[in-house]
C-alpha positions as CSV (number, residue, x, y, z in Angstrom):
1,M,-23.9,167.0,107.7
2,A,-25.3,167.8,104.3
3,R,-26.9,165.7,101.5
4,M,-27.6,166.8,98.0
5,V,-30.8,165.2,96.6
6,L,-32.8,165.4,93.4
7,K,-35.7,167.8,92.9
8,M,-38.4,166.9,90.5
9,K,-40.7,169.0,88.4
10,R,-43.7,167.6,86.5
11,N,-45.8,169.0,83.8
12,G,-48.3,166.7,82.0
13,T,-46.2,163.9,80.7
14,K,-43.0,165.7,81.2
15,S,-40.8,164.7,84.1
16,R,-37.5,166.4,85.1
17,W,-35.0,165.6,87.8
18,A,-32.0,167.9,88.6
19,V,-29.4,167.8,91.3
20,G,-29.7,170.9,93.3
21,G,-27.1,173.4,92.2
22,V,-25.3,171.1,89.8
23,V,-24.9,172.7,86.4
24,A,-21.2,172.0,85.6
25,L,-20.7,170.0,82.5
26,M,-18.9,166.7,83.2
27,L,-17.2,164.3,80.8
28,V,-19.2,161.3,79.6
29,A,-18.1,158.0,78.2
30,A,-20.4,157.0,75.3
31,T,-21.7,153.4,75.6
32,S,-23.2,153.3,72.1
33,V,-24.5,155.7,69.4
34,M,-27.0,153.2,67.9
35,A,-30.4,152.1,69.1
36,Q,-31.2,148.3,69.1
37,D,-34.5,148.7,67.2
38,S,-34.9,150.4,63.8
39,R,-37.9,152.4,65.0
40,E,-36.0,153.5,68.1
41,Q,-33.1,154.5,65.8
42,S,-35.5,156.5,63.7
43,L,-36.8,158.3,66.8
44,L,-33.2,159.0,67.8
45,D,-32.3,160.4,64.4
46,L,-35.4,162.6,64.4
47,A,-34.4,164.0,67.9
48,N,-30.9,164.7,66.8
49,Q,-32.0,166.3,63.6
50,A,-34.2,168.7,65.6
51,R,-31.3,169.4,68.0
52,Q,-29.0,170.1,65.1
53,E,-31.5,172.5,63.6
54,A,-31.6,174.2,67.0
55,G,-27.8,174.5,67.1
56,L,-27.5,171.9,69.8
57,K,-25.1,168.9,70.1
58,P,-26.6,165.5,69.2
59,L,-27.6,163.0,71.9
60,V,-25.5,159.9,72.5
61,W,-27.3,156.6,73.1
62,D,-27.0,155.3,76.6
63,A,-27.6,151.6,77.3
64,G,-28.6,152.2,81.0
65,L,-31.1,154.9,80.1
66,A,-32.5,152.7,77.3
67,A,-32.9,149.8,79.7
68,A,-34.8,152.0,82.2
69,A,-37.0,153.4,79.4
70,H,-37.8,150.0,78.0
71,A,-38.9,148.7,81.4
72,H,-41.2,151.6,81.9
73,A,-42.6,151.4,78.4
74,V,-43.5,147.8,79.1
75,R,-45.4,148.8,82.2
76,M,-47.2,151.6,80.3
77,S,-48.3,149.0,77.7
78,T,-49.7,146.7,80.4
79,E,-50.9,149.0,83.2
80,G,-52.0,152.2,81.6
81,P,-53.1,155.0,81.5
82,L,-49.9,156.8,80.7
83,A,-47.9,157.8,83.8
84,H,-44.3,158.4,84.8
85,R,-44.7,156.1,87.8
86,Y,-46.9,153.1,88.6
87,G,-47.5,151.4,91.9
88,G,-44.4,149.7,93.3
89,E,-42.2,151.3,90.7
90,E,-39.2,153.4,91.6
91,D,-38.9,157.1,90.7
92,L,-37.3,158.1,87.4
93,G,-33.9,158.8,89.0
94,Q,-33.9,155.6,91.0
95,R,-34.8,153.3,88.2
96,A,-32.3,154.9,85.8
97,A,-29.5,154.6,88.3
98,A,-30.5,151.0,89.0
99,A,-30.2,150.3,85.3
100,G,-26.6,151.5,85.3
101,A,-27.0,155.1,84.0
102,K,-24.8,157.8,85.6
103,F,-26.1,161.3,85.4
104,S,-26.4,164.7,87.1
105,L,-29.7,165.6,85.5
106,I,-32.5,163.4,84.1
107,E,-35.8,164.0,82.3
108,E,-38.4,161.9,80.7
109,N,-41.0,162.1,77.8
110,I,-43.7,159.5,77.3
111,A,-46.3,159.1,74.6
112,I,-48.4,156.8,72.5
113,G,-48.2,156.8,68.7
114,E,-48.5,154.7,65.6
115,T,-45.1,155.5,64.3
116,A,-41.8,157.0,65.5
117,L,-42.4,160.1,63.4
118,Q,-45.8,160.6,65.0
119,V,-44.3,160.3,68.5
120,H,-41.6,162.7,67.6
121,Q,-44.0,165.2,66.2
122,S,-46.3,165.0,69.2
123,W,-43.3,165.8,71.5
124,M,-42.2,168.7,69.3
125,K,-45.7,170.2,69.4
126,S,-45.9,170.1,73.2
127,P,-44.0,172.9,75.0
128,A,-43.1,170.6,77.9
129,H,-41.8,167.7,75.8
130,H,-40.2,170.1,73.4
131,D,-38.2,171.7,76.2
132,N,-37.0,168.3,77.4
133,L,-35.9,167.1,73.9
134,L,-34.1,170.4,73.1
135,N,-32.6,170.9,76.6
136,P,-29.0,172.2,75.9
137,N,-27.9,170.7,79.3
138,I,-28.5,167.0,78.3
139,D,-26.1,164.9,76.2
140,R,-27.4,161.3,76.5
141,V,-30.6,159.5,75.7
142,G,-32.2,156.1,76.0
143,L,-35.4,155.4,73.9
144,A,-37.9,152.6,74.0
145,L,-40.8,151.9,71.6
146,V,-42.9,149.0,72.8
147,P,-45.6,147.7,70.4
148,A,-48.9,146.7,72.0
149,H,-52.6,147.1,71.3
150,G,-51.9,148.3,67.8
151,V,-49.8,151.3,68.9
152,L,-46.3,152.1,70.1
153,Y,-45.7,153.0,73.8
154,A,-42.8,155.5,73.8
155,V,-40.4,156.5,76.5
156,A,-37.4,158.8,76.1
157,D,-35.1,159.2,79.1
158,Y,-32.7,162.2,78.6
159,A,-29.8,162.9,80.9
160,R,-26.6,164.8,81.4
161,G,-23.9,162.2,81.8
162,V,-21.5,161.9,84.6
163,E,-18.0,160.4,84.3
164,A,-17.7,157.0,86.0
165,M,-14.9,157.0,88.6
166,T,-13.7,154.5,91.0
167,I,-13.7,155.1,94.8
168,A,-10.0,155.7,94.7
169,Q,-10.4,158.3,91.9
170,V,-13.2,160.1,93.8
171,E,-11.0,160.2,96.9
172,E,-8.1,161.6,95.0
173,N,-10.1,164.3,93.3
174,V,-11.8,165.5,96.5
175,G,-8.5,165.2,98.3
176,K,-6.9,167.7,95.9
177,V,-9.7,170.2,96.6
178,V,-9.4,169.8,100.3
179,A,-5.5,170.0,100.2
180,A,-5.8,173.2,98.2
181,N,-7.0,174.9,101.4
182,G,-3.7,174.2,103.2
183,I,-4.8,170.9,104.8
184,Q,-2.5,167.9,105.1
185,L,-4.2,164.7,103.9
186,I,-4.0,161.5,106.0
187,A,-2.9,158.6,103.9
188,D,-5.1,156.1,105.7
189,A,-8.6,156.7,104.5
190,S,-10.2,153.8,106.3
191,Q,-11.9,155.9,109.0
192,A,-13.4,158.3,106.5
193,R,-14.6,155.4,104.4
194,Q,-16.3,153.8,107.4
195,Y,-18.1,157.0,108.2
196,C,-19.1,157.4,104.6
197,A,-20.7,154.0,104.5
198,Q,-22.7,154.5,107.8
199,E,-26.4,155.2,107.8
200,E,-27.5,158.8,107.8
201,T,-28.4,158.7,111.5
202,A,-24.9,157.8,112.5
203,D,-22.9,160.8,113.6
204,K,-19.7,159.3,115.0
205,T,-16.7,157.4,113.5
206,T,-15.9,153.9,114.4
207,G,-12.7,152.0,114.9
208,T,-9.4,153.2,116.2
209,G,-7.5,156.3,115.3
210,P,-7.6,160.0,116.2
211,H,-11.0,161.5,116.9
212,P,-12.0,164.0,114.2
213,R,-13.3,167.4,115.3
214,F,-15.4,167.9,112.2
215,L,-17.3,165.2,110.2
216,M,-19.3,165.6,107.0
217,R,-20.6,163.3,104.2
218,W,-22.6,164.2,101.1
219,Q,-23.7,163.0,97.7
220,S,-23.2,165.0,94.5
221,A,-22.5,164.5,90.8
222,D,-20.0,167.3,90.9
223,I,-17.0,166.6,93.1
224,T,-15.0,169.6,91.9
225,K,-16.8,171.7,94.5
226,L,-17.1,171.2,98.3
227,P,-20.3,171.8,100.2
228,P,-20.5,175.4,101.6
229,V,-20.5,174.1,105.2
230,L,-17.3,172.2,104.6
231,E,-15.7,175.2,102.8
232,Q,-16.6,177.4,105.7
233,A,-15.0,175.0,108.2
234,L,-11.8,175.0,106.1
235,R,-11.7,178.7,106.1
236,T,-11.6,178.9,109.9
237,K,-8.0,177.5,109.9
238,Q,-8.9,175.5,112.9
239,Y,-8.0,172.2,111.2
240,Y,-4.7,170.9,110.0
241,N,-5.3,167.4,108.8
242,A,-8.1,165.7,106.8
243,S,-9.1,162.2,105.9
244,V,-11.1,161.7,102.7
245,G,-13.1,158.6,102.0
246,A,-15.7,157.6,99.4
247,C,-18.3,154.8,99.2
248,E,-21.3,153.6,97.3
249,P,-24.1,156.2,97.1
250,K,-27.0,155.8,99.3
251,G,-30.7,156.8,98.9
252,N,-33.5,157.9,101.0
253,G,-36.1,155.8,99.2
254,A,-37.6,152.5,100.4
255,G,-35.0,149.9,101.0
256,G,-32.2,152.4,100.6
257,A,-32.8,152.8,96.9
258,T,-30.3,155.1,95.2
259,V,-31.6,158.6,94.8
260,F,-29.2,159.4,91.9
261,S,-26.0,158.1,90.5
262,G,-23.5,160.6,91.8
263,Y,-20.8,160.1,94.3
264,R,-20.9,159.8,98.1
265,V,-18.0,161.3,100.0
266,A,-16.9,161.8,103.6
267,V,-14.4,164.3,104.9
268,L,-13.0,164.2,108.5
269,L,-11.1,167.2,109.8
270,Y,-8.6,167.0,112.7
């Protein structure tokens, strides 16, 4: 059994989350290209101007990231001092996923400034924030500028978007990769779906049906590749049939909070 989780690096007011080993570009569906506030739109324009000058693609506005950024900016304005996480608050990846963002990589810049231009300039002068804003691996952004105490509390959540797929689509895509190894897929995915949805400590399938000789479930934003352990099992040629099931992603945070917004899949080999 393997589970891919997010790793975080912090440097001052820079925060970066990345799915281990996931670097493949995935299709994204743009939610909107415009910010809701004129100052936020100005900050977005400044960011994309800087990216254009650096030869990078512009960032697309993401409503889920924006919601997460706004909620955190409000907390900064009321709780202070500036921080990427306050008491009782979820981690960056968790709160962005809960707000509806889907991503394989996520980073965050925070600041205080009197204007959008001042915030942008402060980020460009800081190596850590500069690297986040000009990261060639991100393509989406959500910005928040919350006025309080005579200044603007700024949060920018940058991410690499992940295509939103249904459970059936996830199963179909993973099934194709498994079948390419000469494995016959079982039409009934119920047993694999049940195993997928079980808690991490559960190591057996439930219900009726044939007993699988190999079980694995994992979470990843990239379903075009199988985990190395599963690939190795397929190469042994000891298995002839497989059941592929998908379910809602799970997390290892308090209350089962989602670690990231990738996909959770189970493969049973017979």
